[in-house]
mmCIF file of C-alpha atoms and ligand atoms in Angstrom:
data_model
loop_
_atom_site.group_PDB
_atom_site.id
_atom_site.type_symbol
_atom_site.label_atom_id
_atom_site.label_comp_id
_atom_site.label_asym_id
_atom_site.label_seq_id
_atom_site.Cartn_x
_atom_site.Cartn_y
_atom_site.Cartn_z
ATOM 1 C CA MET A 1 115.986 -32.476 -82.292
ATOM 2 C CA ASP A 2 116.442 -29.011 -80.769
ATOM 3 C CA GLY A 3 114.183 -26.242 -82.080
ATOM 4 C CA ALA A 4 116.140 -23.911 -84.376
ATOM 5 C CA PRO A 5 115.186 -20.204 -84.411
ATOM 6 C CA THR A 6 113.287 -19.248 -87.563
ATOM 7 C CA ARG A 7 112.458 -15.622 -86.770
ATOM 8 C CA THR A 8 113.211 -12.976 -84.172
ATOM 9 C CA HIS A 9 110.678 -12.310 -81.461
ATOM 10 C CA ARG A 10 109.901 -9.272 -79.401
ATOM 11 C CA LEU A 11 109.508 -10.326 -75.792
ATOM 12 C CA SER A 12 107.964 -8.346 -72.971
ATOM 13 C CA ASP A 13 110.088 -5.893 -71.011
ATOM 14 C CA MET A 14 109.479 -8.006 -67.938
ATOM 15 C CA VAL A 15 110.933 -11.146 -69.456
ATOM 16 C CA MET A 16 113.878 -9.189 -70.859
ATOM 17 C CA ARG A 17 114.606 -7.801 -67.381
ATOM 18 C CA ILE A 18 115.154 -11.166 -65.742
ATOM 19 C CA THR A 19 118.108 -13.499 -66.058
ATOM 20 C CA ALA A 20 118.057 -17.296 -66.130
ATOM 21 C CA SER A 21 118.740 -19.110 -62.896
ATOM 22 C CA MET A 22 122.482 -19.831 -62.696
ATOM 23 C CA THR A 23 121.903 -22.812 -60.415
ATOM 24 C CA ILE A 24 119.565 -24.389 -62.959
ATOM 25 C CA ARG A 25 122.058 -23.550 -65.733
ATOM 26 C CA MET A 26 124.862 -25.260 -63.829
ATOM 27 C CA GLU A 27 122.707 -28.324 -63.136
ATOM 28 C CA GLU A 28 121.922 -28.478 -66.846
ATOM 29 C CA ARG A 29 125.642 -28.203 -67.689
ATOM 30 C CA ALA A 30 126.302 -31.199 -65.440
ATOM 31 C CA LYS A 31 123.486 -33.213 -67.028
ATOM 32 C CA ALA A 32 124.568 -32.317 -70.566
ATOM 33 C CA LEU A 33 128.161 -33.422 -69.878
ATOM 34 C CA ALA A 34 126.943 -36.641 -68.281
ATOM 35 C CA ALA A 35 124.752 -37.298 -71.332
ATOM 36 C CA GLN A 36 127.938 -37.143 -73.461
ATOM 37 C CA GLY A 37 129.365 -39.934 -71.343
ATOM 38 C CA VAL A 38 131.577 -37.692 -69.188
ATOM 39 C CA ARG A 39 131.877 -38.798 -65.557
ATOM 40 C CA VAL A 40 130.786 -35.581 -63.849
ATOM 41 C CA VAL A 41 130.840 -34.753 -60.147
ATOM 42 C CA ALA A 42 128.033 -32.303 -59.498
ATOM 43 C CA PHE A 43 127.917 -30.098 -56.432
ATOM 44 C CA ALA A 44 125.475 -27.724 -58.106
ATOM 45 C CA ALA A 45 121.995 -28.987 -57.327
ATOM 46 C CA GLY A 46 120.260 -27.677 -54.233
ATOM 47 C CA GLU A 47 118.423 -30.931 -53.946
ATOM 48 C CA PRO A 48 118.463 -33.781 -51.408
ATOM 49 C CA ASP A 49 120.084 -36.907 -52.835
ATOM 50 C CA PHE A 50 117.703 -38.961 -50.659
ATOM 51 C CA ASP A 51 114.572 -40.455 -52.103
ATOM 52 C CA THR A 52 111.140 -39.251 -50.951
ATOM 53 C CA PRO A 53 110.218 -41.459 -47.951
ATOM 54 C CA GLU A 54 108.360 -44.587 -49.057
ATOM 55 C CA PRO A 55 105.195 -44.037 -46.925
ATOM 56 C CA VAL A 56 104.800 -40.580 -48.498
ATOM 57 C CA LYS A 57 104.887 -42.137 -51.962
ATOM 58 C CA GLU A 58 102.324 -44.698 -50.819
ATOM 59 C CA ALA A 59 100.031 -41.910 -49.631
ATOM 60 C CA ALA A 60 100.192 -40.377 -53.102
ATOM 61 C CA ILE A 61 99.464 -43.715 -54.780
ATOM 62 C CA ALA A 62 96.474 -44.178 -52.477
ATOM 63 C CA ALA A 63 95.239 -40.687 -53.425
ATOM 64 C CA ILE A 64 95.401 -41.586 -57.119
ATOM 65 C CA ARG A 65 93.572 -44.872 -56.504
ATOM 66 C CA GLN A 66 90.884 -43.018 -54.564
ATOM 67 C CA GLY A 67 90.407 -40.701 -57.528
ATOM 68 C CA PHE A 68 91.765 -37.633 -55.742
ATOM 69 C CA THR A 69 92.832 -36.335 -59.120
ATOM 70 C CA LYS A 70 90.663 -33.288 -59.725
ATOM 71 C CA TYR A 71 90.945 -29.551 -59.091
ATOM 72 C CA THR A 72 91.043 -28.594 -55.437
ATOM 73 C CA ALA A 73 90.489 -25.215 -53.792
ATOM 74 C CA SER A 74 93.041 -23.003 -55.481
ATOM 75 C CA SER A 75 94.805 -22.250 -52.170
ATOM 76 C CA GLY A 76 95.026 -25.949 -51.320
ATOM 77 C CA ILE A 77 92.837 -28.395 -49.450
ATOM 78 C CA ARG A 78 91.780 -27.433 -45.951
ATOM 79 C CA GLU A 79 93.261 -30.672 -44.585
ATOM 80 C CA LEU A 80 96.754 -29.645 -45.757
ATOM 81 C CA ARG A 81 96.401 -26.062 -44.586
ATOM 82 C CA GLU A 82 95.385 -27.397 -41.173
ATOM 83 C CA ALA A 83 98.364 -29.774 -41.194
ATOM 84 C CA ILE A 84 100.698 -26.844 -41.948
ATOM 85 C CA ALA A 85 99.073 -24.801 -39.164
ATOM 86 C CA ALA A 86 99.584 -27.744 -36.777
ATOM 87 C CA LYS A 87 103.250 -27.973 -37.786
ATOM 88 C CA LEU A 88 103.746 -24.245 -37.187
ATOM 89 C CA LYS A 89 102.210 -24.692 -33.739
ATOM 90 C CA ARG A 90 104.215 -27.838 -32.953
ATOM 91 C CA ASP A 91 107.634 -26.690 -34.176
ATOM 92 C CA GLN A 92 107.510 -22.945 -33.614
ATOM 93 C CA GLY A 93 104.681 -22.344 -31.164
ATOM 94 C CA LEU A 94 102.919 -20.216 -33.784
ATOM 95 C CA GLU A 95 99.157 -19.849 -34.049
ATOM 96 C CA TYR A 96 97.882 -19.653 -37.626
ATOM 97 C CA ALA A 97 94.346 -20.504 -38.730
ATOM 98 C CA TRP A 98 94.025 -22.733 -41.796
ATOM 99 C CA ASN A 99 92.719 -19.788 -43.820
ATOM 100 C CA GLU A 100 95.818 -17.753 -43.014
ATOM 101 C CA ILE A 101 97.791 -20.199 -45.173
ATOM 102 C CA VAL A 102 98.012 -20.695 -48.951
ATOM 103 C CA VAL A 103 99.572 -23.826 -50.438
ATOM 104 C CA SER A 104 101.480 -23.239 -53.673
ATOM 105 C CA ASN A 105 103.564 -25.046 -56.270
ATOM 106 C CA GLY A 106 106.718 -25.164 -54.173
ATOM 107 C CA GLY A 107 108.355 -22.558 -51.987
ATOM 108 C CA LYS A 108 109.309 -20.747 -55.186
ATOM 109 C CA GLN A 109 105.730 -19.890 -56.071
ATOM 110 C CA ALA A 110 104.923 -19.150 -52.419
ATOM 111 C CA LEU A 111 107.754 -16.594 -52.402
ATOM 112 C CA TYR A 112 106.692 -15.116 -55.703
ATOM 113 C CA ASN A 113 103.127 -14.775 -54.420
ATOM 114 C CA ALA A 114 104.389 -13.030 -51.283
ATOM 115 C CA VAL A 115 106.494 -10.567 -53.292
ATOM 116 C CA ALA A 116 103.720 -9.922 -55.816
ATOM 117 C CA ALA A 117 101.169 -9.366 -53.057
ATOM 118 C CA VAL A 118 103.092 -6.554 -51.357
ATOM 119 C CA CYS A 119 105.491 -5.039 -53.912
ATOM 120 C CA GLY A 120 104.477 -3.114 -57.021
ATOM 121 C CA PRO A 121 106.308 -1.364 -59.853
ATOM 122 C CA GLU A 122 108.988 1.095 -58.718
ATOM 123 C CA GLU A 123 108.874 -0.225 -55.163
ATOM 124 C CA GLU A 124 111.811 -1.830 -53.383
ATOM 125 C CA VAL A 125 112.545 -5.072 -51.562
ATOM 126 C CA ILE A 126 115.663 -5.355 -49.419
ATOM 127 C CA ILE A 127 117.575 -8.615 -49.716
ATOM 128 C CA PRO A 128 120.683 -9.411 -47.669
ATOM 129 C CA SER A 129 123.372 -10.855 -49.933
ATOM 130 C CA PRO A 130 124.822 -13.301 -50.787
ATOM 131 C CA CYS A 131 121.319 -14.494 -51.569
ATOM 132 C CA TRP A 132 119.505 -17.226 -53.398
ATOM 133 C CA VAL A 133 119.426 -16.354 -57.125
ATOM 134 C CA THR A 134 115.652 -16.196 -57.376
ATOM 135 C CA PHE A 135 114.872 -13.471 -54.818
ATOM 136 C CA PRO A 136 116.090 -10.478 -56.872
ATOM 137 C CA GLU A 137 114.589 -11.858 -60.079
ATOM 138 C CA GLN A 138 111.142 -12.286 -58.529
ATOM 139 C CA VAL A 139 111.219 -8.660 -57.407
ATOM 140 C CA LYS A 140 112.131 -7.657 -60.977
ATOM 141 C CA VAL A 141 109.240 -9.726 -62.366
ATOM 142 C CA VAL A 142 106.760 -7.566 -60.447
ATOM 143 C CA GLY A 143 108.498 -4.414 -61.689
ATOM 144 C CA GLY A 144 110.152 -3.684 -58.364
ATOM 145 C CA THR A 145 113.789 -3.035 -57.524
ATOM 146 C CA PRO A 146 115.812 -5.508 -55.477
ATOM 147 C CA VAL A 147 118.080 -3.670 -53.048
ATOM 148 C CA LEU A 148 120.968 -5.847 -51.936
ATOM 149 C CA VAL A 149 122.586 -5.387 -48.552
ATOM 150 C CA PRO A 150 125.868 -7.294 -48.205
ATOM 151 C CA ALA A 151 126.137 -9.425 -45.076
ATOM 152 C CA ARG A 152 129.704 -9.740 -43.882
ATOM 153 C CA ALA A 153 131.871 -12.851 -44.145
ATOM 154 C CA PRO A 154 132.581 -15.217 -42.551
ATOM 155 C CA ASP A 155 129.283 -15.596 -40.669
ATOM 156 C CA PHE A 156 127.106 -13.784 -43.268
ATOM 157 C CA VAL A 157 124.503 -12.643 -40.743
ATOM 158 C CA PRO A 158 122.987 -9.349 -41.928
ATOM 159 C CA ASP A 159 123.503 -6.325 -39.716
ATOM 160 C CA PRO A 160 120.193 -4.502 -39.095
ATOM 161 C CA ALA A 161 122.116 -1.191 -39.190
ATOM 162 C CA ASP A 162 123.181 -1.953 -42.793
ATOM 163 C CA VAL A 163 119.574 -2.824 -43.671
ATOM 164 C CA ALA A 164 118.304 0.366 -42.003
ATOM 165 C CA ALA A 165 120.655 2.413 -44.190
ATOM 166 C CA LYS A 166 118.912 1.079 -47.329
ATOM 167 C CA ILE A 167 115.317 1.767 -46.272
ATOM 168 C CA THR A 168 113.608 4.447 -48.374
ATOM 169 C CA PRO A 169 109.972 5.573 -48.689
ATOM 170 C CA LEU A 170 109.705 3.032 -51.539
ATOM 171 C CA THR A 171 110.763 0.023 -49.444
ATOM 172 C CA ARG A 172 107.977 -2.509 -49.022
ATOM 173 C CA ALA A 173 109.629 -5.620 -47.662
ATOM 174 C CA ILE A 174 112.796 -7.263 -46.350
ATOM 175 C CA VAL A 175 113.681 -10.856 -47.234
ATOM 176 C CA MET A 176 115.072 -12.994 -44.403
ATOM 177 C CA ASN A 177 116.331 -16.425 -45.470
ATOM 178 C CA SER A 178 117.679 -18.439 -42.559
ATOM 179 C CA PRO A 179 119.171 -21.048 -42.720
ATOM 180 C CA ASN A 180 120.586 -19.394 -45.772
ATOM 181 C CA ASN A 181 121.209 -20.492 -49.307
ATOM 182 C CA PRO A 182 124.062 -20.121 -50.383
ATOM 183 C CA THR A 183 126.017 -19.329 -47.202
ATOM 184 C CA GLY A 184 124.551 -21.836 -44.711
ATOM 185 C CA ALA A 185 124.263 -18.960 -42.206
ATOM 186 C CA VAL A 186 121.681 -19.252 -39.437
ATOM 187 C CA TYR A 187 120.650 -15.775 -38.342
ATOM 188 C CA THR A 188 121.041 -14.812 -34.708
ATOM 189 C CA LYS A 189 118.202 -13.804 -32.408
ATOM 190 C CA GLU A 190 119.682 -10.294 -32.226
ATOM 191 C CA ALA A 191 119.803 -9.843 -36.003
ATOM 192 C CA LEU A 192 116.255 -11.140 -36.502
ATOM 193 C CA SER A 193 114.936 -9.006 -33.686
ATOM 194 C CA GLY A 194 116.699 -5.963 -35.143
ATOM 195 C CA ILE A 195 114.985 -6.605 -38.477
ATOM 196 C CA ALA A 196 111.618 -6.945 -36.703
ATOM 197 C CA ASP A 197 112.206 -3.524 -35.090
ATOM 198 C CA LEU A 198 112.897 -1.992 -38.498
ATOM 199 C CA ALA A 199 109.817 -3.601 -40.019
ATOM 200 C CA LEU A 200 107.616 -2.260 -37.224
ATOM 201 C CA ARG A 201 109.166 1.206 -37.351
ATOM 202 C CA HIS A 202 108.829 1.566 -41.138
ATOM 203 C CA ASN A 203 105.754 -0.622 -41.667
ATOM 204 C CA LEU A 204 107.545 -3.150 -43.886
ATOM 205 C CA TYR A 205 106.723 -6.773 -44.549
ATOM 206 C CA ILE A 206 109.278 -9.436 -43.729
ATOM 207 C CA ILE A 207 109.321 -12.260 -46.252
ATOM 208 C CA VAL A 208 110.649 -15.082 -44.104
ATOM 209 C CA ASP A 209 112.055 -18.028 -46.055
ATOM 210 C CA GLU A 210 112.441 -20.959 -43.659
ATOM 211 C CA ILE A 211 112.643 -23.791 -46.122
ATOM 212 C CA TYR A 212 115.908 -25.105 -44.588
ATOM 213 C CA GLN A 213 114.518 -24.774 -41.074
ATOM 214 C CA SER A 214 114.982 -28.443 -40.158
ATOM 215 C CA MET A 215 118.668 -28.370 -41.106
ATOM 216 C CA THR A 216 120.730 -26.742 -38.373
ATOM 217 C CA TYR A 217 123.848 -28.197 -36.785
ATOM 218 C CA ASP A 218 126.058 -28.086 -33.689
ATOM 219 C CA GLY A 219 123.031 -27.264 -31.546
ATOM 220 C CA THR A 220 122.439 -24.002 -33.444
ATOM 221 C CA ARG A 221 118.883 -22.868 -32.902
ATOM 222 C CA HIS A 222 116.713 -21.573 -35.689
ATOM 223 C CA TYR A 223 114.506 -18.664 -34.656
ATOM 224 C CA SER A 224 111.339 -17.842 -36.506
ATOM 225 C CA ILE A 225 110.667 -14.089 -36.488
ATOM 226 C CA PRO A 226 106.938 -14.226 -35.658
ATOM 227 C CA ALA A 227 107.698 -16.557 -32.715
ATOM 228 C CA LEU A 228 110.627 -14.481 -31.527
ATOM 229 C CA ARG A 229 108.750 -11.212 -31.984
ATOM 230 C CA PRO A 230 104.980 -11.771 -31.771
ATOM 231 C CA ASP A 231 104.548 -7.993 -32.096
ATOM 232 C CA ALA A 232 105.831 -8.300 -35.707
ATOM 233 C CA ARG A 233 103.683 -11.321 -36.605
ATOM 234 C CA GLU A 234 101.250 -9.246 -38.688
ATOM 235 C CA LEU A 235 104.133 -8.144 -40.920
ATOM 236 C CA CYS A 236 105.585 -11.606 -41.524
ATOM 237 C CA LEU A 237 104.938 -13.679 -44.629
ATOM 238 C CA LEU A 238 106.250 -17.026 -43.555
ATOM 239 C CA VAL A 239 107.314 -19.318 -46.401
ATOM 240 C CA ASN A 240 108.052 -22.997 -46.090
ATOM 241 C CA SER A 241 108.220 -25.987 -48.398
ATOM 242 C CA MET A 242 108.189 -29.774 -48.428
ATOM 243 C CA SER A 243 111.089 -29.823 -50.923
ATOM 244 C CA LYS A 244 114.203 -29.969 -48.786
ATOM 245 C CA ALA A 245 112.873 -31.140 -45.411
ATOM 246 C CA PHE A 246 111.075 -34.208 -46.807
ATOM 247 C CA ALA A 247 113.146 -34.762 -49.976
ATOM 248 C CA MET A 248 110.102 -33.837 -52.062
ATOM 249 C CA THR A 249 111.574 -31.350 -54.552
ATOM 250 C CA GLY A 250 109.691 -32.719 -57.540
ATOM 251 C CA TRP A 251 106.307 -32.755 -55.844
ATOM 252 C CA ARG A 252 106.092 -28.945 -55.736
ATOM 253 C CA VAL A 253 104.413 -28.181 -52.437
ATOM 254 C CA GLY A 254 105.207 -25.000 -50.536
ATOM 255 C CA SER A 255 103.218 -22.553 -48.469
ATOM 256 C CA VAL A 256 102.942 -19.053 -47.159
ATOM 257 C CA ALA A 257 101.356 -18.143 -43.837
ATOM 258 C CA GLY A 258 100.492 -14.555 -43.047
ATOM 259 C CA PRO A 259 97.842 -12.004 -42.161
ATOM 260 C CA ARG A 260 94.385 -12.830 -43.548
ATOM 261 C CA GLU A 261 94.171 -9.820 -45.883
ATOM 262 C CA VAL A 262 97.473 -10.619 -47.588
ATOM 263 C CA ILE A 263 96.579 -14.309 -47.776
ATOM 264 C CA GLU A 264 93.290 -13.442 -49.473
ATOM 265 C CA GLY A 265 95.185 -11.347 -52.015
ATOM 266 C CA ILE A 266 97.541 -14.247 -52.674
ATOM 267 C CA ASP A 267 94.550 -16.561 -53.061
ATOM 268 C CA ARG A 268 93.131 -14.261 -55.783
ATOM 269 C CA LEU A 269 96.490 -14.117 -57.557
ATOM 270 C CA GLN A 270 97.162 -17.856 -57.460
ATOM 271 C CA GLY A 271 93.619 -18.564 -58.605
ATOM 272 C CA HIS A 272 94.469 -16.900 -61.914
ATOM 273 C CA VAL A 273 98.071 -17.993 -62.318
ATOM 274 C CA THR A 274 98.216 -21.713 -61.537
ATOM 275 C CA GLY A 275 95.102 -22.619 -59.608
ATOM 276 C CA ASN A 276 95.679 -25.344 -57.063
ATOM 277 C CA PRO A 277 98.964 -27.145 -56.536
ATOM 278 C CA ASN A 278 98.903 -30.800 -57.610
ATOM 279 C CA SER A 279 96.101 -32.610 -55.769
ATOM 280 C CA ILE A 280 98.053 -35.852 -55.332
ATOM 281 C CA ALA A 281 101.111 -34.063 -53.985
ATOM 282 C CA GLN A 282 98.870 -32.252 -51.502
ATOM 283 C CA LYS A 283 97.679 -35.594 -50.097
ATOM 284 C CA ALA A 284 101.283 -36.806 -49.870
ATOM 285 C CA ALA A 285 102.198 -33.619 -48.003
ATOM 286 C CA VAL A 286 99.334 -34.131 -45.531
ATOM 287 C CA PHE A 287 100.696 -37.584 -44.824
ATOM 288 C CA ALA A 288 104.289 -36.352 -44.380
ATOM 289 C CA LEU A 289 103.207 -33.617 -41.980
ATOM 290 C CA THR A 290 100.703 -35.541 -39.911
ATOM 291 C CA GLU A 291 102.261 -39.000 -39.680
ATOM 292 C CA ASN A 292 105.544 -37.781 -38.223
ATOM 293 C CA VAL A 293 107.677 -39.010 -41.084
ATOM 294 C CA ASP A 294 111.124 -38.967 -39.505
ATOM 295 C CA CYS A 295 113.652 -37.085 -41.627
ATOM 296 C CA THR A 296 116.258 -36.637 -38.903
ATOM 297 C CA PRO A 297 118.498 -39.409 -40.331
ATOM 298 C CA MET A 298 118.884 -37.261 -43.479
ATOM 299 C CA VAL A 299 119.902 -34.267 -41.381
ATOM 300 C CA ARG A 300 122.402 -36.367 -39.418
ATOM 301 C CA GLU A 301 123.932 -37.504 -42.686
ATOM 302 C CA TYR A 302 124.158 -33.896 -43.996
ATOM 303 C CA ASP A 303 125.913 -32.992 -40.771
ATOM 304 C CA ARG A 304 128.486 -35.766 -41.232
ATOM 305 C CA ARG A 305 129.144 -34.630 -44.807
ATOM 306 C CA ARG A 306 129.267 -30.971 -43.772
ATOM 307 C CA LYS A 307 132.110 -31.562 -41.334
ATOM 308 C CA HIS A 308 133.956 -33.715 -43.845
ATOM 309 C CA ILE A 309 133.625 -31.412 -46.861
ATOM 310 C CA VAL A 310 134.545 -28.266 -44.936
ATOM 311 C CA GLY A 311 137.550 -29.960 -43.309
ATOM 312 C CA GLU A 312 138.783 -31.237 -46.676
ATOM 313 C CA LEU A 313 138.113 -27.979 -48.557
ATOM 314 C CA ASN A 314 140.286 -26.146 -46.057
ATOM 315 C CA LYS A 315 143.175 -28.464 -46.957
ATOM 316 C CA ILE A 316 143.050 -27.361 -50.611
ATOM 317 C CA PRO A 317 145.415 -24.443 -51.278
ATOM 318 C CA GLY A 318 143.434 -21.279 -52.045
ATOM 319 C CA PHE A 319 140.205 -22.484 -50.408
ATOM 320 C CA LYS A 320 139.071 -21.003 -47.096
ATOM 321 C CA CYS A 321 135.771 -22.331 -45.825
ATOM 322 C CA ALA A 322 133.890 -21.333 -42.682
ATOM 323 C CA MET A 323 131.762 -24.029 -41.022
ATOM 324 C CA PRO A 324 128.141 -23.404 -42.086
ATOM 325 C CA LYS A 325 125.549 -23.750 -39.334
ATOM 326 C CA GLY A 326 122.586 -24.758 -41.491
ATOM 327 C CA ALA A 327 121.176 -25.848 -44.884
ATOM 328 C CA PHE A 328 123.376 -28.149 -47.018
ATOM 329 C CA TYR A 329 125.852 -25.833 -48.699
ATOM 330 C CA ALA A 330 129.545 -25.067 -48.231
ATOM 331 C CA PHE A 331 130.525 -21.585 -49.420
ATOM 332 C CA PRO A 332 134.323 -21.402 -49.551
ATOM 333 C CA ASP A 333 136.208 -18.174 -50.144
ATOM 334 C CA ILE A 334 138.421 -18.646 -53.209
ATOM 335 C CA THR A 335 139.769 -15.108 -53.624
ATOM 336 C CA ALA A 336 143.328 -16.463 -53.243
ATOM 337 C CA LEU A 337 142.889 -18.242 -56.600
ATOM 338 C CA LEU A 338 141.720 -15.188 -58.510
ATOM 339 C CA GLY A 339 144.281 -13.709 -60.871
ATOM 340 C CA LYS A 340 145.955 -17.105 -61.400
ATOM 341 C CA LYS A 341 146.407 -18.603 -64.856
ATOM 342 C CA ALA A 342 144.947 -21.834 -66.204
ATOM 343 C CA PRO A 343 147.232 -24.139 -68.258
ATOM 344 C CA ASP A 344 145.832 -22.523 -71.450
ATOM 345 C CA ARG A 345 146.990 -19.104 -70.049
ATOM 346 C CA THR A 346 143.472 -17.746 -69.461
ATOM 347 C CA VAL A 347 143.293 -15.670 -66.323
ATOM 348 C CA ILE A 348 140.853 -16.740 -63.604
ATOM 349 C CA LYS A 349 139.352 -13.328 -63.103
ATOM 350 C CA ASP A 350 136.319 -14.156 -60.965
ATOM 351 C CA SER A 351 134.297 -16.981 -59.401
ATOM 352 C CA MET A 352 132.454 -17.477 -62.692
ATOM 353 C CA ALA A 353 135.755 -18.129 -64.500
ATOM 354 C CA LEU A 354 136.922 -20.435 -61.719
ATOM 355 C CA ALA A 355 133.690 -22.479 -61.808
ATOM 356 C CA GLU A 356 134.098 -22.723 -65.584
ATOM 357 C CA TYR A 357 137.709 -23.864 -65.156
ATOM 358 C CA PHE A 358 136.694 -26.649 -62.755
ATOM 359 C CA ILE A 359 133.996 -27.839 -65.152
ATOM 360 C CA ASN A 360 136.362 -27.998 -68.106
ATOM 361 C CA GLU A 361 139.475 -29.206 -66.318
ATOM 362 C CA ALA A 362 138.014 -31.536 -63.678
ATOM 363 C CA HIS A 363 134.397 -32.115 -64.706
ATOM 364 C CA VAL A 364 133.328 -30.860 -61.307
ATOM 365 C CA VAL A 365 130.290 -28.577 -61.292
ATOM 366 C CA MET A 366 129.891 -25.876 -58.633
ATOM 367 C CA VAL A 367 127.927 -22.638 -58.658
ATOM 368 C CA PRO A 368 129.962 -19.406 -58.743
ATOM 369 C CA GLY A 369 129.394 -17.044 -55.826
ATOM 370 C CA ASP A 370 128.838 -14.219 -58.339
ATOM 371 C CA ALA A 371 125.488 -15.828 -59.166
ATOM 372 C CA PHE A 372 124.448 -15.210 -55.550
ATOM 373 C CA PHE A 373 126.002 -11.732 -55.349
ATOM 374 C CA GLY A 374 128.734 -13.328 -53.274
ATOM 375 C CA PRO A 375 131.878 -12.718 -55.332
ATOM 376 C CA GLY A 376 135.065 -14.571 -54.479
ATOM 377 C CA HIS A 377 133.219 -17.729 -53.429
ATOM 378 C CA LEU A 378 131.935 -21.000 -54.832
ATOM 379 C CA ARG A 379 128.883 -22.873 -53.621
ATOM 380 C CA LEU A 380 129.082 -26.625 -53.169
ATOM 381 C CA SER A 381 125.965 -28.549 -52.248
ATOM 382 C CA TYR A 382 126.848 -31.480 -50.002
ATOM 383 C CA ALA A 383 123.500 -33.116 -50.635
ATOM 384 C CA THR A 384 125.446 -35.791 -52.464
ATOM 385 C CA SER A 385 127.141 -39.005 -51.345
ATOM 386 C CA MET A 386 130.376 -39.106 -49.388
ATOM 387 C CA ALA A 387 132.003 -41.022 -52.266
ATOM 388 C CA GLU A 388 131.042 -38.241 -54.702
ATOM 389 C CA ILE A 389 132.308 -35.611 -52.290
ATOM 390 C CA ASP A 390 135.694 -37.343 -52.044
ATOM 391 C CA GLU A 391 135.964 -37.851 -55.793
ATOM 392 C CA GLY A 392 135.052 -34.206 -56.432
ATOM 393 C CA LEU A 393 137.491 -32.855 -53.861
ATOM 394 C CA ALA A 394 140.343 -34.979 -55.246
ATOM 395 C CA ARG A 395 139.664 -33.592 -58.717
ATOM 396 C CA ILE A 396 139.439 -30.010 -57.442
ATOM 397 C CA ARG A 397 142.778 -30.407 -55.668
ATOM 398 C CA LYS A 398 144.450 -31.686 -58.849
ATOM 399 C CA ALA A 399 142.977 -28.867 -60.929
ATOM 400 C CA VAL A 400 144.126 -26.268 -58.400
ATOM 401 C CA GLU A 401 147.679 -27.633 -58.670
ATOM 402 C CA LYS A 402 147.636 -26.757 -62.369
ATOM 403 C CA LEU A 403 146.904 -23.081 -61.708
ATOM 404 C CA ALA A 404 149.944 -20.823 -61.835
HETATM 405 C C1 PLP B 501 116.358 -20.291 -50.206
HETATM 406 C C2 PLP B 501 115.390 -21.056 -51.034
HETATM 407 N N1 PLP B 501 114.093 -20.708 -51.012
HETATM 408 C C3 PLP B 501 113.182 -21.356 -51.747
HETATM 409 C C4 PLP B 501 113.524 -22.399 -52.570
HETATM 410 C C5 PLP B 501 112.429 -23.043 -53.379
HETATM 411 O O1 PLP B 501 112.267 -24.381 -53.178
HETATM 412 P P1 PLP B 501 110.982 -25.128 -53.723
HETATM 413 O O2 PLP B 501 110.330 -24.281 -54.751
HETATM 414 O O3 PLP B 501 111.482 -26.419 -54.267
HETATM 415 O O4 PLP B 501 110.089 -25.326 -52.527
HETATM 416 C C6 PLP B 501 114.861 -22.785 -52.669
HETATM 417 C C7 PLP B 501 115.274 -23.867 -53.570
HETATM 418 O O5 PLP B 501 116.413 -24.084 -53.861
HETATM 419 C C8 PLP B 501 115.815 -22.106 -51.858
HETATM 420 O O6 PLP B 501 117.106 -22.454 -51.886
#
């Protein structure tokens, strides 16, 4: 039974300021339809369709058996922080001490901690858009103002000159998410270096979200700002997560690495908000990071799907899709379909209306670009099987044919 409202409540201004995550809402739509027996094709979830690797699960089971089921240090066990430091050294050539790292409940909390540590009420955080739905909302939670800077299609790499134009005395940080959700963009060395220059000139933090770091294609190289620009290292808050790289979304393990003073502030904050991330998941993460669990077959499979889905999307009238260089999202331009009429005569006025049309007409769930401040686009996650991709595309094509 669903809870029915019995009285009206007055919620805090903070909660009233933020909006629900559209990606989560779309995933819930898909699940609700499926629960009614509808055969849904869901491209909404930003979640690997692969299972967590078996040895990682075994490591967690062993941790439970050994009774590793109590509180840990609120910033995570030293063993995991050392494993993250070793990964940063191995993959990016970065030197971080274990106590320059906090482990949190997923990349989401790590990002929130980073924002909360450096941005206060009335202050501003610059976010290139289209952007992941959560960045602006987290800034609003801390009372700050998200300042969006559109990155230009089709490559969606932010131009440092556009970012520079938005810097004010209230700016505290710039968010850099590469590989990017929702666009799949991988930022160039020049763009990242330009952002590092701005951060140094204006004394701004760079919140670097690298959670799709292991997913780049066609030989595209991912550059980490503190490795590319060691002179800006002190300003970088480097966020990563086990979720996408190791297919561990449900385990909730993410981290932030940064200058000791900021990390100590984050430690104080997390100590009062959640305390430690799950002890068992921490042990599983240590195993995944130290035992060289090989996730490259997953990335190879994403690559195969990427080429297929983009090629096929471009054959659908009204869809124009650039080839993304990273992450696992296609972000087609659908502006040619806007203004058309559905069979019931409703006008498809924006990406939200188009996503709604595809749900109702074809039972295909995608996230509207508007949710990411990327109007005129849809986001399709290709972290789903090839058979599902083909079924979904066939349905989309049929539904498009009905638009007039
Ligand atoms: C860009 C980006 N950052 C961070 C996250 C957070 O991931 P998690 O909290 O599962 O580590 C996501 C998840 O979708 C994401 O897309």
